[in-house]
Amino acid sequence: MTSTTSAPPAQQPKSRPGDRIFAGIAKGAGVLILVILAGVAVFLISESVPALTASPDEISGDGGLASYIGPLVFGTLLSAVIALLVATPLAVAIALFITFYAPRRLAAGLGYVVDLLAAIPSIVYGFWGIFWLAPRLVPFYRWLEENLGFLPFFVGPVSSTGRTMLTIGLVLAVMILPIVSAISREVFSQVPTLHTEAALALGATRWEMIKMAVIPYGKSGVIGGSMLGLGRALGETMAVAIILSGSAAGITWALISSANPQTIAANIALQFPESTGLAVNTLIASGLALFVITLLVNMLARWVVNRRADFSGAN
């Protein structure tokens, strides 16, 4: 007769003081972020109440708060979308070249140079845009007016200085390029080797391998990186303020004329030093609109990035 003995219960790992301290610090850091975010939201809402409840006659401009913030939101979204449309294809191309085409030594150096673009202060980008880029774009803008002037985006008259919404979009594209490129490189480098080698073994060229194995795997990561770059472009202040200083044309789709819509962040930076009373509350209300837009963009980026967890090699 065999006797059966039950296995001894598994012992719980002993909690050490260092583990408890580290867990408490990590939890406190997470709670602190939420507290700071809630504090910023409460401040913006409380300071925006006077502007939200004021009569339209007391708000700068005609039509009240909505007509004041509306063109700013339009200009913010327009400049950010232009930057995203220009930067995303270029960043993906750079990431693919560094990951799959460039020699190892060149790839390391080129990736470092691209990442260095994120370390350049925005005021330097502003000076570069206004003194170097803008004057050199004027002949190109005249060509756009002559050949594509039937489109609302390229309606003249062309700005003689080149300080236009399209110039802002190009400057912002350079500024968000390292963000999108870095995330895209990271995603592409994590493609399972089994996928790429299987594609090559079946006779695919390198480009066909990228199209069939790499891009489908990293698509959601590229979208998430693009959304993070969009959030960066939405909040840019100094570069836009320097290039578009003194320009406030309301809502217009013209990208190459001297009449350009202003962005929320640049408008706050330009108007805040001379504002008092209700004008300050109006600027803070526009900041609240930017806060909501940026929060929604980052939430969308997080949702897209989290979808990568559902991807598997079997899919």
mmCIF file of C-alpha atoms in Angstrom:
data_model
loop_
_atom_site.group_PDB
_atom_site.id
_atom_site.type_symbol
_atom_site.label_atom_id
_atom_site.label_comp_id
_atom_site.label_asym_id
_atom_site.label_seq_id
_atom_site.Cartn_x
_atom_site.Cartn_y
_atom_site.Cartn_z
ATOM 1 C CA MET A 1 0.000 0.000 0.000
ATOM 2 C CA THR A 2 1.492 3.248 -1.120
ATOM 3 C CA SER A 3 0.989 6.324 0.934
ATOM 4 C CA THR A 4 0.398 9.629 -0.736
ATOM 5 C CA THR A 5 1.850 12.734 0.770
ATOM 6 C CA SER A 6 0.693 16.202 -0.207
ATOM 7 C CA ALA A 7 3.285 18.615 -1.460
ATOM 8 C CA PRO A 8 4.255 21.305 0.990
ATOM 9 C CA PRO A 9 2.611 24.630 0.293
ATOM 10 C CA ALA A 10 4.675 27.004 -1.768
ATOM 11 C CA GLN A 11 6.357 29.585 0.361
ATOM 12 C CA GLN A 12 5.691 33.206 -0.435
ATOM 13 C CA PRO A 13 8.842 35.147 -1.257
ATOM 14 C CA LYS A 14 10.039 37.141 1.657
ATOM 15 C CA SER A 15 9.447 40.851 1.192
ATOM 16 C CA ARG A 16 12.613 42.802 1.787
ATOM 17 C CA PRO A 17 12.750 46.420 2.934
ATOM 18 C CA GLY A 18 14.362 47.474 -0.339
ATOM 19 C CA ASP A 19 11.512 45.930 -2.353
ATOM 20 C CA ARG A 20 8.895 47.708 -0.266
ATOM 21 C CA ILE A 21 10.723 51.029 -0.558
ATOM 22 C CA PHE A 22 11.096 50.700 -4.326
ATOM 23 C CA ALA A 23 7.442 49.705 -4.756
ATOM 24 C CA GLY A 24 6.358 52.678 -2.666
ATOM 25 C CA ILE A 25 8.512 55.104 -4.665
ATOM 26 C CA ALA A 26 7.218 53.736 -7.980
ATOM 27 C CA LYS A 27 3.609 53.913 -6.819
ATOM 28 C CA GLY A 28 4.128 57.424 -5.476
ATOM 29 C CA ALA A 29 5.652 58.568 -8.774
ATOM 30 C CA GLY A 30 2.633 57.234 -10.685
ATOM 31 C CA VAL A 31 0.201 58.932 -8.316
ATOM 32 C CA LEU A 32 2.207 62.171 -8.477
ATOM 33 C CA ILE A 33 1.859 62.287 -12.278
ATOM 34 C CA LEU A 34 -1.914 61.958 -11.975
ATOM 35 C CA VAL A 35 -2.020 64.636 -9.273
ATOM 36 C CA ILE A 36 0.027 67.056 -11.405
ATOM 37 C CA LEU A 37 -2.171 66.407 -14.442
ATOM 38 C CA ALA A 38 -5.330 66.936 -12.390
ATOM 39 C CA GLY A 39 -3.847 70.095 -10.873
ATOM 40 C CA VAL A 40 -3.082 71.547 -14.300
ATOM 41 C CA ALA A 41 -6.609 70.726 -15.480
ATOM 42 C CA VAL A 42 -8.193 72.300 -12.390
ATOM 43 C CA PHE A 43 -6.077 75.444 -12.774
ATOM 44 C CA LEU A 44 -6.939 75.859 -16.455
ATOM 45 C CA ILE A 45 -10.648 75.300 -15.867
ATOM 46 C CA SER A 46 -10.862 77.620 -12.864
ATOM 47 C CA GLU A 47 -8.948 80.407 -14.602
ATOM 48 C CA SER A 48 -10.995 79.980 -17.786
ATOM 49 C CA VAL A 49 -14.364 80.391 -16.063
ATOM 50 C CA PRO A 50 -14.383 84.230 -16.289
ATOM 51 C CA ALA A 51 -13.752 84.036 -20.043
ATOM 52 C CA LEU A 52 -16.304 81.238 -20.504
ATOM 53 C CA THR A 53 -19.002 83.208 -18.680
ATOM 54 C CA ALA A 54 -18.155 86.662 -20.090
ATOM 55 C CA SER A 55 -20.373 88.299 -22.653
ATOM 56 C CA PRO A 56 -19.168 88.259 -26.281
ATOM 57 C CA ASP A 57 -18.645 92.050 -26.218
ATOM 58 C CA GLU A 58 -15.991 91.713 -23.519
ATOM 59 C CA ILE A 59 -13.872 89.214 -25.455
ATOM 60 C CA SER A 60 -11.242 90.446 -27.889
ATOM 61 C CA GLY A 61 -12.493 90.277 -31.463
ATOM 62 C CA ASP A 62 -16.022 89.825 -32.747
ATOM 63 C CA GLY A 63 -18.294 86.944 -31.836
ATOM 64 C CA GLY A 64 -17.118 86.011 -28.378
ATOM 65 C CA LEU A 65 -14.793 83.340 -27.088
ATOM 66 C CA ALA A 66 -15.564 80.761 -29.786
ATOM 67 C CA SER A 67 -14.674 83.151 -32.600
ATOM 68 C CA TYR A 68 -11.451 84.049 -30.767
ATOM 69 C CA ILE A 69 -10.275 80.493 -30.079
ATOM 70 C CA GLY A 70 -11.638 78.934 -33.291
ATOM 71 C CA PRO A 71 -9.033 80.428 -35.692
ATOM 72 C CA LEU A 72 -6.272 79.595 -33.204
ATOM 73 C CA VAL A 73 -7.376 75.962 -33.040
ATOM 74 C CA PHE A 74 -7.547 75.898 -36.838
ATOM 75 C CA GLY A 75 -4.030 77.315 -37.209
ATOM 76 C CA THR A 76 -2.670 74.901 -34.591
ATOM 77 C CA LEU A 77 -4.175 71.856 -36.285
ATOM 78 C CA LEU A 78 -3.233 73.035 -39.793
ATOM 79 C CA SER A 79 0.446 73.579 -38.986
ATOM 80 C CA ALA A 80 0.660 70.294 -37.076
ATOM 81 C CA VAL A 81 -0.999 68.294 -39.861
ATOM 82 C CA ILE A 82 1.357 69.775 -42.468
ATOM 83 C CA ALA A 83 4.304 68.820 -40.290
ATOM 84 C CA LEU A 84 2.944 65.310 -39.840
ATOM 85 C CA LEU A 85 2.348 64.778 -43.566
ATOM 86 C CA VAL A 86 5.895 65.878 -44.381
ATOM 87 C CA ALA A 87 7.755 64.244 -41.480
ATOM 88 C CA THR A 88 6.128 60.805 -41.311
ATOM 89 C CA PRO A 89 7.137 59.468 -44.769
ATOM 90 C CA LEU A 90 10.636 60.922 -44.403
ATOM 91 C CA ALA A 91 11.051 59.512 -40.889
ATOM 92 C CA VAL A 92 9.866 56.049 -41.951
ATOM 93 C CA ALA A 93 12.237 56.099 -44.934
ATOM 94 C CA ILE A 94 15.149 57.091 -42.684
ATOM 95 C CA ALA A 95 14.241 54.379 -40.174
ATOM 96 C CA LEU A 96 14.075 51.716 -42.913
ATOM 97 C CA PHE A 97 17.407 52.830 -44.383
ATOM 98 C CA ILE A 98 19.167 52.793 -41.012
ATOM 99 C CA THR A 99 17.672 49.434 -40.004
ATOM 100 C CA PHE A 100 17.907 47.424 -43.227
ATOM 101 C CA TYR A 101 20.125 49.162 -45.791
ATOM 102 C CA ALA A 102 22.898 51.179 -44.143
ATOM 103 C CA PRO A 103 26.153 49.495 -43.077
ATOM 104 C CA ARG A 104 26.384 48.967 -39.338
ATOM 105 C CA ARG A 105 28.913 51.760 -38.711
ATOM 106 C CA LEU A 106 27.026 54.245 -40.856
ATOM 107 C CA ALA A 107 23.704 53.238 -39.287
ATOM 108 C CA ALA A 108 24.948 53.964 -35.758
ATOM 109 C CA GLY A 109 26.310 57.382 -36.699
ATOM 110 C CA LEU A 110 23.326 58.361 -38.808
ATOM 111 C CA GLY A 111 20.885 57.355 -36.080
ATOM 112 C CA TYR A 112 22.855 59.470 -33.598
ATOM 113 C CA VAL A 113 22.768 62.488 -35.922
ATOM 114 C CA VAL A 114 19.023 62.194 -36.474
ATOM 115 C CA ASP A 115 18.445 61.918 -32.719
ATOM 116 C CA LEU A 116 20.532 65.066 -32.192
ATOM 117 C CA LEU A 117 17.852 67.072 -34.011
ATOM 118 C CA ALA A 118 15.697 66.686 -30.901
ATOM 119 C CA ALA A 119 18.358 68.428 -28.789
ATOM 120 C CA ILE A 120 18.314 71.662 -30.808
ATOM 121 C CA PRO A 121 16.316 74.396 -28.986
ATOM 122 C CA SER A 122 13.126 75.494 -30.683
ATOM 123 C CA ILE A 123 14.289 79.116 -30.784
ATOM 124 C CA VAL A 124 17.208 78.011 -32.978
ATOM 125 C CA TYR A 125 14.738 76.350 -35.334
ATOM 126 C CA GLY A 126 12.807 79.610 -35.387
ATOM 127 C CA PHE A 127 15.843 81.660 -36.378
ATOM 128 C CA TRP A 128 16.812 79.041 -38.969
ATOM 129 C CA GLY A 129 13.308 79.163 -40.409
ATOM 130 C CA ILE A 130 13.032 82.943 -40.595
ATOM 131 C CA PHE A 131 16.547 83.822 -41.795
ATOM 132 C CA TRP A 132 17.566 80.831 -43.934
ATOM 133 C CA LEU A 133 14.614 78.653 -44.936
ATOM 134 C CA ALA A 134 11.877 81.228 -45.548
ATOM 135 C CA PRO A 135 13.750 83.424 -48.107
ATOM 136 C CA ARG A 136 14.818 80.357 -50.092
ATOM 137 C CA LEU A 137 11.255 79.079 -50.311
ATOM 138 C CA VAL A 138 9.866 82.247 -51.936
ATOM 139 C CA PRO A 139 10.727 81.165 -55.539
ATOM 140 C CA PHE A 140 9.122 77.785 -54.868
ATOM 141 C CA TYR A 141 6.010 79.492 -53.523
ATOM 142 C CA ARG A 142 5.785 81.640 -56.677
ATOM 143 C CA TRP A 143 6.007 78.482 -58.782
ATOM 144 C CA LEU A 144 3.185 76.946 -56.741
ATOM 145 C CA GLU A 145 1.044 80.039 -57.286
ATOM 146 C CA GLU A 146 1.670 80.039 -61.035
ATOM 147 C CA ASN A 147 1.067 76.315 -61.583
ATOM 148 C CA LEU A 148 -1.228 75.254 -58.743
ATOM 149 C CA GLY A 149 -2.929 78.530 -57.915
ATOM 150 C CA PHE A 150 -6.332 77.035 -58.696
ATOM 151 C CA LEU A 151 -6.073 75.089 -55.422
ATOM 152 C CA PRO A 152 -7.114 76.953 -52.263
ATOM 153 C CA PHE A 153 -3.838 75.985 -50.579
ATOM 154 C CA PHE A 154 -1.682 77.887 -53.079
ATOM 155 C CA VAL A 155 -3.732 81.016 -53.673
ATOM 156 C CA GLY A 156 -1.682 84.227 -53.848
ATOM 157 C CA PRO A 157 -0.427 86.772 -53.384
ATOM 158 C CA VAL A 158 2.760 85.037 -52.322
ATOM 159 C CA SER A 159 4.476 86.326 -49.213
ATOM 160 C CA SER A 160 7.612 88.244 -50.139
ATOM 161 C CA THR A 161 9.341 87.141 -46.929
ATOM 162 C CA GLY A 162 8.421 83.449 -47.034
ATOM 163 C CA ARG A 163 7.022 83.588 -43.497
ATOM 164 C CA THR A 164 3.981 81.473 -44.232
ATOM 165 C CA MET A 165 2.021 78.587 -42.766
ATOM 166 C CA LEU A 166 3.769 76.167 -45.128
ATOM 167 C CA THR A 167 7.148 77.342 -43.837
ATOM 168 C CA ILE A 168 5.948 76.712 -40.291
ATOM 169 C CA GLY A 169 4.816 73.232 -41.293
ATOM 170 C CA LEU A 170 8.239 72.434 -42.769
ATOM 171 C CA VAL A 171 10.069 73.709 -39.691
ATOM 172 C CA LEU A 172 7.807 71.680 -37.415
ATOM 173 C CA ALA A 173 8.379 68.649 -39.645
ATOM 174 C CA VAL A 174 12.113 68.869 -39.000
ATOM 175 C CA MET A 175 11.454 69.239 -35.275
ATOM 176 C CA ILE A 176 9.270 66.123 -34.980
ATOM 177 C CA LEU A 177 11.387 64.067 -37.384
ATOM 178 C CA PRO A 178 13.639 62.543 -34.669
ATOM 179 C CA ILE A 179 10.620 61.488 -32.578
ATOM 180 C CA VAL A 180 8.905 59.599 -35.383
ATOM 181 C CA SER A 181 12.180 58.217 -36.724
ATOM 182 C CA ALA A 182 13.392 56.928 -33.334
ATOM 183 C CA ILE A 183 10.138 55.103 -32.585
ATOM 184 C CA SER A 184 9.980 53.691 -36.114
ATOM 185 C CA ARG A 185 13.565 52.398 -35.871
ATOM 186 C CA GLU A 186 12.796 50.753 -32.558
ATOM 187 C CA VAL A 187 9.701 49.060 -33.951
ATOM 188 C CA PHE A 188 11.415 47.899 -37.149
ATOM 189 C CA SER A 189 14.351 46.462 -35.206
ATOM 190 C CA GLN A 190 11.939 44.274 -33.216
ATOM 191 C CA VAL A 191 10.516 42.510 -36.260
ATOM 192 C CA PRO A 192 11.058 38.766 -35.665
ATOM 193 C CA THR A 193 14.026 37.469 -37.620
ATOM 194 C CA LEU A 194 11.911 34.459 -38.568
ATOM 195 C CA HIS A 195 9.595 36.715 -40.580
ATOM 196 C CA THR A 196 12.329 38.489 -42.530
ATOM 197 C CA GLU A 197 14.350 35.327 -43.199
ATOM 198 C CA ALA A 198 11.230 33.444 -44.304
ATOM 199 C CA ALA A 199 10.382 36.185 -46.800
ATOM 200 C CA LEU A 200 13.913 36.207 -48.194
ATOM 201 C CA ALA A 201 13.975 32.407 -48.349
ATOM 202 C CA LEU A 202 10.837 32.462 -50.487
ATOM 203 C CA GLY A 203 12.654 34.617 -53.048
ATOM 204 C CA ALA A 204 11.492 38.069 -51.969
ATOM 205 C CA THR A 205 13.747 41.018 -52.625
ATOM 206 C CA ARG A 206 14.732 43.237 -49.735
ATOM 207 C CA TRP A 207 11.989 45.742 -50.556
ATOM 208 C CA GLU A 208 9.411 42.967 -50.893
ATOM 209 C CA MET A 209 10.536 41.606 -47.534
ATOM 210 C CA ILE A 210 10.056 45.049 -45.990
ATOM 211 C CA LYS A 211 6.641 45.413 -47.605
ATOM 212 C CA MET A 212 5.394 41.959 -46.571
ATOM 213 C CA ALA A 213 7.051 41.420 -43.177
ATOM 214 C CA VAL A 214 8.353 44.678 -41.705
ATOM 215 C CA ILE A 215 5.714 47.296 -42.483
ATOM 216 C CA PRO A 216 2.702 45.170 -41.399
ATOM 217 C CA TYR A 217 4.458 44.370 -38.117
ATOM 218 C CA GLY A 218 5.454 47.972 -37.357
ATOM 219 C CA LYS A 219 2.432 49.804 -38.762
ATOM 220 C CA SER A 220 0.761 50.462 -35.410
ATOM 221 C CA GLY A 221 4.066 51.531 -33.870
ATOM 222 C CA VAL A 222 4.688 54.012 -36.683
ATOM 223 C CA ILE A 223 1.174 55.399 -36.219
ATOM 224 C CA GLY A 224 1.764 55.747 -32.494
ATOM 225 C CA GLY A 225 5.066 57.545 -33.080
ATOM 226 C CA SER A 226 3.395 59.840 -35.575
ATOM 227 C CA MET A 227 0.735 60.728 -33.022
ATOM 228 C CA LEU A 228 3.421 61.540 -30.463
ATOM 229 C CA GLY A 229 5.113 63.749 -33.043
ATOM 230 C CA LEU A 230 1.769 65.404 -33.705
ATOM 231 C CA GLY A 231 1.448 66.177 -30.013
ATOM 232 C CA ARG A 232 4.899 67.773 -30.105
ATOM 233 C CA ALA A 233 3.955 69.915 -33.100
ATOM 234 C CA LEU A 234 0.681 71.038 -31.515
ATOM 235 C CA GLY A 235 2.451 72.578 -28.535
ATOM 236 C CA GLU A 236 5.387 74.246 -30.296
ATOM 237 C CA THR A 237 5.684 77.901 -29.288
ATOM 238 C CA MET A 238 8.905 79.744 -29.973
ATOM 239 C CA ALA A 239 9.566 78.666 -33.555
ATOM 240 C CA VAL A 240 6.012 79.534 -34.595
ATOM 241 C CA ALA A 241 6.022 82.807 -32.655
ATOM 242 C CA ILE A 242 9.266 83.922 -34.322
ATOM 243 C CA ILE A 243 8.221 83.073 -37.882
ATOM 244 C CA LEU A 244 4.555 84.141 -37.690
ATOM 245 C CA SER A 245 4.928 87.101 -35.311
ATOM 246 C CA GLY A 246 2.358 89.781 -36.099
ATOM 247 C CA SER A 247 0.305 87.485 -38.354
ATOM 248 C CA ALA A 248 -3.316 86.734 -37.442
ATOM 249 C CA ALA A 249 -5.603 86.270 -40.453
ATOM 250 C CA GLY A 250 -8.346 84.102 -39.010
ATOM 251 C CA ILE A 251 -9.332 80.924 -40.805
ATOM 252 C CA THR A 252 -7.743 80.569 -44.244
ATOM 253 C CA TRP A 253 -6.490 77.619 -46.252
ATOM 254 C CA ALA A 254 -3.846 79.660 -48.089
ATOM 255 C CA LEU A 255 -0.437 78.271 -47.174
ATOM 256 C CA ILE A 256 1.884 80.596 -49.091
ATOM 257 C CA SER A 257 0.400 84.053 -48.499
ATOM 258 C CA SER A 258 1.364 86.597 -45.869
ATOM 259 C CA ALA A 259 -2.044 86.237 -44.167
ATOM 260 C CA ASN A 260 -1.716 83.233 -41.875
ATOM 261 C CA PRO A 261 -3.717 81.929 -38.919
ATOM 262 C CA GLN A 262 -1.881 81.977 -35.611
ATOM 263 C CA THR A 263 -1.453 78.970 -33.334
ATOM 264 C CA ILE A 264 -2.625 78.741 -29.731
ATOM 265 C CA ALA A 265 0.803 78.396 -28.124
ATOM 266 C CA ALA A 266 2.390 81.172 -30.192
ATOM 267 C CA ASN A 267 -0.557 83.492 -29.588
ATOM 268 C CA ILE A 268 -0.260 83.002 -25.826
ATOM 269 C CA ALA A 269 3.478 83.712 -25.925
ATOM 270 C CA LEU A 270 2.991 86.883 -27.991
ATOM 271 C CA GLN A 271 -0.058 88.294 -26.204
ATOM 272 C CA PHE A 272 0.456 87.325 -22.570
ATOM 273 C CA PRO A 273 3.061 89.992 -21.606
ATOM 274 C CA GLU A 274 0.643 92.836 -22.488
ATOM 275 C CA SER A 275 -2.590 91.187 -21.286
ATOM 276 C CA THR A 276 -4.437 91.967 -18.069
ATOM 277 C CA GLY A 277 -7.718 91.002 -16.457
ATOM 278 C CA LEU A 278 -10.150 89.195 -18.714
ATOM 279 C CA ALA A 279 -7.624 89.058 -21.547
ATOM 280 C CA VAL A 280 -5.448 86.769 -19.405
ATOM 281 C CA ASN A 281 -8.439 84.519 -18.698
ATOM 282 C CA THR A 282 -9.133 84.386 -22.439
ATOM 283 C CA LEU A 283 -5.584 83.271 -23.151
ATOM 284 C CA ILE A 284 -5.836 80.623 -20.436
ATOM 285 C CA ALA A 285 -9.101 79.425 -21.992
ATOM 286 C CA SER A 286 -7.279 78.976 -25.293
ATOM 287 C CA GLY A 287 -4.610 77.077 -23.364
ATOM 288 C CA LEU A 288 -7.347 74.827 -22.006
ATOM 289 C CA ALA A 289 -8.411 74.068 -25.579
ATOM 290 C CA LEU A 290 -4.815 73.163 -26.451
ATOM 291 C CA PHE A 291 -4.588 71.012 -23.310
ATOM 292 C CA VAL A 292 -7.681 69.039 -24.344
ATOM 293 C CA ILE A 293 -6.449 68.605 -27.943
ATOM 294 C CA THR A 294 -2.998 67.424 -26.829
ATOM 295 C CA LEU A 295 -4.498 65.072 -24.254
ATOM 296 C CA LEU A 296 -6.761 63.501 -26.868
ATOM 297 C CA VAL A 297 -3.856 63.085 -29.292
ATOM 298 C CA ASN A 298 -1.685 61.378 -26.670
ATOM 299 C CA MET A 299 -4.547 59.123 -25.581
ATOM 300 C CA LEU A 300 -5.034 58.114 -29.210
ATOM 301 C CA ALA A 301 -1.302 57.418 -29.550
ATOM 302 C CA ARG A 302 -1.307 55.263 -26.429
ATOM 303 C CA TRP A 303 -4.307 53.306 -27.675
ATOM 304 C CA VAL A 304 -2.659 52.663 -31.038
ATOM 305 C CA VAL A 305 0.649 51.616 -29.451
ATOM 306 C CA ASN A 306 -1.123 49.241 -27.068
ATOM 307 C CA ARG A 307 -2.705 47.492 -30.024
ATOM 308 C CA ARG A 308 0.747 46.116 -30.872
ATOM 309 C CA ALA A 309 0.347 43.785 -27.910
ATOM 310 C CA ASP A 310 -2.322 41.918 -29.908
ATOM 311 C CA PHE A 311 0.125 41.164 -32.724
ATOM 312 C CA SER A 312 1.736 37.767 -32.845
ATOM 313 C CA GLY A 313 3.723 35.823 -35.389
ATOM 314 C CA ALA A 314 0.689 33.633 -36.071
ATOM 315 C CA ASN A 315 -1.247 36.676 -37.231
#
